[in-house]
Tab-separated table of C-alpha atoms and ligand atoms in Angstrom:
chain	number	residue	atom	x	y	z
A	1	UNK	CA	99.929	96.425	168.070
A	2	UNK	CA	102.558	98.323	166.177
A	3	UNK	CA	104.716	95.482	164.953
A	4	UNK	CA	102.304	94.205	162.280
A	5	UNK	CA	101.983	97.762	160.939
A	6	UNK	CA	105.749	97.898	160.651
A	7	UNK	CA	105.813	94.560	158.964
A	8	UNK	CA	103.059	95.437	156.552
A	9	UNK	CA	104.556	98.821	155.740
A	10	UNK	CA	107.949	97.243	155.208
A	11	UNK	CA	106.406	94.628	152.956
A	12	UNK	CA	104.669	97.385	150.991
A	13	UNK	CA	107.969	99.194	150.623
A	14	UNK	CA	109.971	96.120	149.777
A	15	UNK	CA	107.612	93.533	148.305
A	16	UNK	CA	110.503	92.020	146.351
A	17	UNK	CA	112.393	91.133	149.508
A	18	UNK	CA	112.056	87.553	150.643
A	19	UNK	CA	111.722	88.430	154.313
A	20	UNK	CA	109.857	85.819	156.309
A	21	UNK	CA	109.092	87.695	159.494
A	22	UNK	CA	105.341	87.239	159.506
A	23	UNK	CA	105.322	83.732	160.909
A	24	UNK	CA	108.085	84.275	163.465
A	25	UNK	CA	108.090	85.862	166.868
A	26	UNK	CA	110.335	88.893	166.943
A	27	UNK	CA	112.797	87.929	169.637
A	28	UNK	CA	115.435	85.259	169.616
A	29	UNK	CA	113.265	82.813	167.730
A	30	UNK	CA	115.423	79.772	167.235
A	31	UNK	CA	114.810	77.001	164.755
A	32	UNK	CA	115.507	73.436	165.907
A	33	UNK	CA	119.128	73.604	164.611
A	34	UNK	CA	119.762	76.544	166.990
A	35	UNK	CA	119.603	79.316	164.505
A	36	UNK	CA	119.058	82.973	165.174
A	37	UNK	CA	118.744	86.165	163.219
A	38	UNK	CA	121.383	88.519	162.009
A	39	UNK	CA	119.354	91.394	160.634
A	40	UNK	CA	116.924	89.711	158.238
A	41	UNK	CA	119.187	86.727	157.690
A	42	UNK	CA	118.921	83.469	159.581
A	43	UNK	CA	122.312	82.267	160.765
A	44	UNK	CA	123.598	79.531	163.066
A	45	UNK	CA	123.615	80.827	166.628
A	46	UNK	CA	127.353	80.524	167.014
A	47	UNK	CA	127.920	82.782	163.987
A	48	UNK	CA	125.970	85.788	165.186
A	49	UNK	CA	128.502	87.028	167.753
A	50	UNK	CA	131.297	86.940	165.221
A	51	UNK	CA	129.268	88.772	162.605
A	52	UNK	CA	128.202	91.452	165.088
A	53	UNK	CA	131.837	91.787	166.129
A	54	UNK	CA	132.862	92.460	162.509
A	55	UNK	CA	130.122	95.073	162.099
A	56	UNK	CA	131.371	97.144	165.028
A	57	UNK	CA	135.021	96.528	164.282
A	58	UNK	CA	134.375	97.903	160.827
A	59	UNK	CA	132.367	100.977	161.910
A	60	UNK	CA	134.289	101.875	165.118
A	61	UNK	CA	136.291	104.796	163.723
A	62	UNK	CA	133.254	106.392	162.081
A	63	UNK	CA	130.761	105.303	164.732
A	64	UNK	CA	130.268	108.688	166.403
A	65	UNK	CA	130.036	110.748	163.247
A	66	UNK	CA	127.597	108.207	161.779
A	67	UNK	CA	125.409	108.384	164.888
A	68	UNK	CA	125.130	112.144	164.514
A	69	UNK	CA	124.487	111.975	160.783
A	70	UNK	CA	121.921	109.181	160.875
A	71	UNK	CA	119.894	110.572	163.746
A	72	UNK	CA	120.499	114.271	162.953
A	73	UNK	CA	121.953	114.506	166.446
A	74	UNK	CA	118.787	113.189	168.131
A	75	UNK	CA	120.633	110.231	169.687
A	76	UNK	CA	122.264	112.812	171.977
A	77	UNK	CA	118.870	113.898	173.312
A	78	UNK	CA	117.813	110.276	173.921
A	79	UNK	CA	121.018	109.603	175.859
A	80	UNK	CA	120.612	112.851	177.824
A	81	UNK	CA	117.097	111.737	178.675
A	82	UNK	CA	118.348	108.337	179.835
A	83	UNK	CA	120.839	109.855	182.276
A	84	UNK	CA	118.383	112.466	183.558
A	85	UNK	CA	115.887	109.667	184.149
A	86	UNK	CA	118.578	107.681	185.993
A	87	UNK	CA	119.214	110.757	188.163
A	88	UNK	CA	122.362	109.270	189.724
A	89	UNK	CA	123.477	110.528	193.103
A	90	UNK	CA	127.128	111.036	194.081
A	91	UNK	CA	128.702	107.678	194.888
A	92	UNK	CA	126.701	105.747	192.263
A	93	UNK	CA	128.541	102.805	190.684
A	94	UNK	CA	127.459	102.467	187.052
A	95	UNK	CA	128.030	99.593	184.672
A	96	UNK	CA	127.416	100.610	181.064
A	97	UNK	CA	127.279	97.422	179.017
A	98	UNK	CA	127.825	97.554	175.237
A	99	UNK	CA	129.098	100.996	176.153
A	100	UNK	CA	130.982	101.436	172.882
A	101	UNK	CA	132.648	104.827	172.640
A	102	UNK	CA	131.406	106.014	176.020
A	103	UNK	CA	128.425	108.287	175.300
A	104	UNK	CA	126.347	107.156	178.285
A	105	UNK	CA	129.270	107.037	180.712
A	106	UNK	CA	130.418	110.556	179.743
A	107	UNK	CA	126.927	111.890	180.370
A	108	UNK	CA	126.865	110.104	183.725
A	109	UNK	CA	130.153	111.794	184.697
A	110	UNK	CA	128.813	115.190	183.579
A	111	UNK	CA	125.694	114.662	185.660
A	112	UNK	CA	127.682	113.796	188.780
A	113	UNK	CA	129.978	116.785	188.219
A	114	UNK	CA	126.920	119.036	187.960
A	115	UNK	CA	125.565	117.579	191.199
A	116	UNK	CA	128.848	118.303	192.910
A	117	UNK	CA	128.857	121.885	191.617
A	118	UNK	CA	125.362	122.340	192.980
A	119	UNK	CA	126.431	121.005	196.372
A	120	UNK	CA	129.454	123.312	196.367
A	121	UNK	CA	127.302	126.318	195.550
A	122	UNK	CA	124.915	125.446	198.367
A	123	UNK	CA	127.877	125.045	200.678
A	124	UNK	CA	129.205	128.478	199.769
A	125	UNK	CA	125.766	129.992	200.378
A	126	UNK	CA	125.766	128.576	203.903
A	127	UNK	CA	129.454	128.978	204.628
A	128	UNK	CA	128.818	131.490	207.396
A	129	UNK	CA	127.147	128.851	209.542
A	130	UNK	CA	129.150	125.680	208.921
A	131	UNK	CA	128.630	123.053	211.610
A	132	UNK	CA	131.211	120.398	212.548
A	133	UNK	CA	129.251	117.773	210.638
A	134	UNK	CA	129.241	120.016	207.520
A	135	UNK	CA	133.009	120.407	207.787
A	136	UNK	CA	133.517	116.641	208.235
A	137	UNK	CA	131.224	115.859	205.299
A	138	UNK	CA	132.944	118.363	203.049
A	139	UNK	CA	136.357	116.948	204.036
A	140	UNK	CA	135.316	113.389	203.257
A	141	UNK	CA	133.823	114.505	199.909
A	142	UNK	CA	137.128	116.127	198.981
A	143	UNK	CA	138.897	112.892	199.853
A	144	UNK	CA	136.627	111.017	197.464
A	145	UNK	CA	137.678	113.227	194.556
A	146	UNK	CA	135.728	115.305	192.069
A	147	UNK	CA	133.155	112.579	191.484
A	148	UNK	CA	132.567	111.881	195.164
A	149	UNK	CA	133.215	108.159	194.741
A	150	UNK	CA	131.060	107.682	191.640
A	151	UNK	CA	132.445	105.390	188.977
A	152	UNK	CA	131.425	104.220	185.535
A	153	UNK	CA	132.663	100.983	184.054
A	154	UNK	CA	132.253	100.761	180.286
A	155	UNK	CA	132.079	97.150	179.204
A	156	UNK	CA	131.999	96.178	175.541
A	157	UNK	CA	132.863	93.045	173.631
A	158	UNK	CA	134.568	94.983	170.858
A	159	UNK	CA	138.171	96.072	171.365
A	160	UNK	CA	138.056	98.571	168.482
A	161	UNK	CA	135.031	100.358	169.947
A	162	UNK	CA	136.737	100.482	173.345
A	163	UNK	CA	139.915	101.840	171.783
A	164	UNK	CA	138.032	104.659	170.045
A	165	UNK	CA	136.161	105.344	173.298
A	166	UNK	CA	139.313	105.521	175.401
A	167	UNK	CA	140.996	107.928	172.980
A	168	UNK	CA	137.870	110.022	172.966
A	169	UNK	CA	137.713	110.134	176.764
A	170	UNK	CA	141.276	111.472	176.931
A	171	UNK	CA	140.546	114.050	174.245
A	172	UNK	CA	137.388	115.221	176.023
A	173	UNK	CA	138.997	115.315	179.466
A	174	UNK	CA	137.268	112.388	181.170
A	175	UNK	CA	140.165	110.897	183.035
A	176	UNK	CA	138.663	110.357	186.474
A	177	UNK	CA	136.051	107.758	187.385
A	178	UNK	CA	136.038	105.713	184.177
A	179	UNK	CA	137.279	102.245	183.417
A	180	UNK	CA	137.097	100.308	180.150
A	181	UNK	CA	136.625	96.572	180.235
A	182	UNK	CA	136.385	94.083	177.376
A	183	UNK	CA	133.563	91.663	178.121
A	184	UNK	CA	130.477	89.908	176.834
A	185	UNK	CA	127.033	91.031	178.028
A	186	UNK	CA	126.092	87.344	178.243
A	187	UNK	CA	128.968	86.546	180.579
A	188	UNK	CA	129.982	89.666	182.427
A	189	UNK	CA	133.452	89.650	183.995
A	190	UNK	CA	132.181	91.118	187.298
A	191	UNK	CA	131.301	89.797	190.726
A	192	UNK	CA	127.688	89.515	191.900
A	193	UNK	CA	125.938	92.597	193.331
A	194	UNK	CA	128.637	95.077	192.424
A	195	UNK	CA	126.747	97.935	190.722
A	196	UNK	CA	123.955	100.375	191.574
A	197	UNK	CA	122.906	100.944	187.981
A	198	UNK	CA	123.240	98.855	184.823
A	199	UNK	CA	122.716	100.599	181.494
A	200	UNK	CA	122.714	99.245	177.990
A	201	UNK	CA	122.125	101.678	175.128
A	202	UNK	CA	121.560	100.391	171.602
A	203	UNK	CA	123.385	97.236	172.596
A	204	UNK	CA	120.893	94.565	173.637
A	205	UNK	CA	119.556	93.857	170.140
A	206	UNK	CA	123.047	92.829	169.063
A	207	UNK	CA	123.360	90.165	171.727
A	208	UNK	CA	122.697	86.564	170.673
A	209	UNK	CA	120.805	85.475	173.822
A	210	UNK	CA	118.957	88.496	175.197
A	211	UNK	CA	117.646	86.426	178.121
A	212	UNK	CA	121.187	85.568	179.192
A	213	UNK	CA	122.247	89.222	179.073
A	214	UNK	CA	119.242	90.147	181.236
A	215	UNK	CA	120.142	87.443	183.769
A	216	UNK	CA	123.674	88.801	183.906
A	217	UNK	CA	122.357	92.336	184.424
A	218	UNK	CA	120.336	91.043	187.358
A	219	UNK	CA	123.306	89.174	188.826
A	220	UNK	CA	125.740	92.118	188.868
A	221	UNK	CA	123.260	94.622	190.306
A	222	UNK	CA	123.090	95.234	194.045
A	223	UNK	CA	119.707	94.682	195.687
A	224	UNK	CA	117.855	97.930	195.041
A	225	UNK	CA	119.875	98.441	191.860
A	226	UNK	CA	118.355	99.625	188.621
A	227	UNK	CA	118.367	98.260	185.087
A	228	UNK	CA	117.952	100.824	182.300
A	229	UNK	CA	117.902	99.984	178.635
A	230	UNK	CA	117.729	102.435	175.748
A	231	UNK	CA	116.961	100.662	172.503
A	232	UNK	CA	115.343	101.211	169.125
A	233	UNK	CA	111.779	100.055	169.332
A	234	UNK	CA	108.490	100.020	167.461
A	235	UNK	CA	106.921	103.245	166.241
A	236	UNK	CA	103.363	103.730	167.422
A	237	UNK	CA	102.252	106.238	164.812
A	238	UNK	CA	101.466	104.605	161.427
A	239	UNK	CA	102.381	107.649	159.345
A	240	UNK	CA	105.640	108.152	161.187
A	241	UNK	CA	106.301	104.391	160.959
A	242	UNK	CA	106.013	104.581	157.189
A	243	UNK	CA	108.327	107.584	156.938
A	244	UNK	CA	110.736	106.007	159.381
A	245	UNK	CA	110.873	102.821	157.306
A	246	UNK	CA	111.513	104.833	154.162
A	247	UNK	CA	114.283	106.783	155.859
A	248	UNK	CA	115.810	103.681	157.456
A	249	UNK	CA	115.960	101.529	154.368
A	250	UNK	CA	116.539	104.135	151.683
A	251	UNK	CA	118.780	106.662	153.428
A	252	UNK	CA	120.745	105.035	156.254
A	253	UNK	CA	122.667	102.431	154.198
A	254	UNK	CA	123.487	105.168	151.678
A	255	UNK	CA	124.842	107.385	154.478
A	256	UNK	CA	126.788	104.363	155.732
A	257	UNK	CA	128.365	103.950	152.316
A	258	UNK	CA	129.122	107.646	151.805
A	259	UNK	CA	130.454	108.441	155.275
A	260	UNK	CA	131.912	105.150	156.444
A	261	UNK	CA	132.316	103.264	153.165
A	262	UNK	CA	130.217	100.493	154.666
A	263	UNK	CA	126.730	99.818	153.291
A	264	UNK	CA	126.383	96.324	154.761
A	265	UNK	CA	126.916	97.270	158.410
A	266	UNK	CA	124.260	99.948	158.232
A	267	UNK	CA	121.902	97.630	156.404
A	268	UNK	CA	122.376	95.249	159.355
A	269	UNK	CA	121.671	98.109	161.747
A	270	UNK	CA	118.258	98.913	160.276
A	271	UNK	CA	117.326	95.268	159.901
A	272	UNK	CA	118.333	94.400	163.465
A	273	UNK	CA	116.074	97.198	164.723
A	274	UNK	CA	113.084	95.564	163.005
A	275	UNK	CA	113.906	92.207	164.553
A	276	UNK	CA	113.939	93.482	168.125
A	277	UNK	CA	110.807	92.673	170.151
A	278	UNK	CA	108.113	95.306	170.631
A	279	UNK	CA	107.965	97.238	173.905
A	280	UNK	CA	105.477	94.985	175.763
A	281	UNK	CA	107.217	91.771	174.761
A	282	UNK	CA	110.605	93.078	175.852
A	283	UNK	CA	109.069	94.283	179.134
A	284	UNK	CA	107.951	90.697	179.821
A	285	UNK	CA	111.445	89.412	179.132
A	286	UNK	CA	112.860	91.847	181.690
A	287	UNK	CA	110.272	90.683	184.228
A	288	UNK	CA	111.142	87.060	183.466
A	289	UNK	CA	114.759	87.849	184.366
A	290	UNK	CA	113.549	88.746	187.874
A	291	UNK	CA	113.233	92.535	187.740
A	292	UNK	CA	110.403	94.333	189.517
A	293	UNK	CA	108.496	97.497	188.747
A	294	UNK	CA	109.334	97.158	185.062
A	295	UNK	CA	108.144	100.110	183.003
A	296	UNK	CA	109.023	101.682	179.708
A	297	UNK	CA	108.791	105.053	178.144
A	298	UNK	CA	108.616	105.675	174.411
A	299	UNK	CA	110.686	108.539	173.064
A	300	UNK	CA	110.062	110.058	169.611
A	301	UNK	CA	106.834	108.040	169.201
A	302	UNK	CA	108.584	104.764	169.955
A	303	UNK	CA	111.534	105.156	167.599
A	304	UNK	CA	113.358	104.337	170.818
A	305	UNK	CA	112.137	103.172	174.223
A	306	UNK	CA	113.731	103.252	177.643
A	307	UNK	CA	112.918	100.188	179.748
A	308	UNK	CA	113.531	100.330	183.475
A	309	UNK	CA	113.434	97.670	186.187
A	310	UNK	CA	114.634	97.187	189.741
A	311	UNK	CA	116.339	94.339	191.532
A	312	UNK	CA	114.665	94.098	194.911
B	401	SAM	C1	125.182	100.465	168.572
B	401	SAM	S1	126.586	100.281	169.616
B	401	SAM	C2	126.121	101.180	171.056
B	401	SAM	C3	127.272	101.878	171.717
B	401	SAM	C4	126.892	102.852	172.808
B	401	SAM	N1	126.176	102.193	173.878
B	401	SAM	C5	126.071	103.992	172.277
B	401	SAM	O1	124.919	104.108	172.670
B	401	SAM	O2	126.577	104.763	171.485
B	401	SAM	C6	126.425	98.624	170.117
B	401	SAM	C7	127.590	98.130	170.927
B	401	SAM	O3	127.265	96.837	171.441
B	401	SAM	C8	128.457	96.090	171.511
B	401	SAM	N2	128.127	94.667	171.671
B	401	SAM	C9	127.560	93.843	170.774
B	401	SAM	N3	127.399	92.618	171.289
B	401	SAM	C10	127.866	92.658	172.566
B	401	SAM	C11	127.969	91.713	173.608
B	401	SAM	N4	127.555	90.458	173.466
B	401	SAM	N5	128.496	92.105	174.787
B	401	SAM	C12	128.932	93.381	174.951
B	401	SAM	N6	128.868	94.316	173.988
B	401	SAM	C13	128.328	93.976	172.808
B	401	SAM	C14	129.151	96.445	170.221
B	401	SAM	O4	130.502	96.098	170.236
B	401	SAM	C15	128.891	97.942	170.141
B	401	SAM	O5	129.910	98.678	170.722
């Protein structure tokens, strides 16, 4: 088990902190008065959403630059990996929940564009011998536009994050195939069985009731649809875990202060990572929500993990 190592190493690093994690389960442990965690603090359940909202409202404008600085750009590789693993085909309808400034959705669009290019190249190679069905297919693909009917809906509870994302999408030339919707992961504003893929990247640990968000993911997916979650997780190498703790607690809040003028939000970020359940426990929660074939893959020794499940 990695979690106790993390806890012990954190305690060794910060023995003066009065953090009482040892006797609690990691996920959504709620005291009788319906309390939950906000980083290492215990807060009434109804306060968490508001506090999380303020964190992302405050960091929105510097969110992307902070991501690059904190992770030395590695978050890009993790997100690339997520979309490659998804391997979406033309026509895929994606819902990216807690989608923030659009990183996952933009990669999805790039992937579909690359698929289309590949198809076009193949078509050119065989142009000499086009059959009637090839011509019909190519005509209908043109009618469906550059993305061949694929769409990504970015849903996030935070209007500031969505605003930054929308501006960014215009600047980067992603006009087609994207829509931005304000909504809560726990109560998605979408009909049942609407999407082929549901993604949530670095979002689920911020949600007050993870179980509710998972149920909603299940509800909006079509039968056969896929759930994919990229989230910070628990490092499985003790030496790396120690270094990672040092970096997280000693460097990240400082970067937050220097770059974004916001120590507290980045302190919350590193604390919330420690409070998220370990890989196996989270896998069980996804299964409990009804998903089948649930697996996970650790990236960077478990600094992050990608969990995957299917709605059958
Ligand atoms: C760390 S950011 C991740 C953004 C983006 N997915 C990425 O990977 O860069 C977390 C996002 O979760 C959003 N969020 C937090 N609680 C949420 C909720 N209950 N429903 C929807 N989005 C939520 C925040 O507003 C924020 O944009």
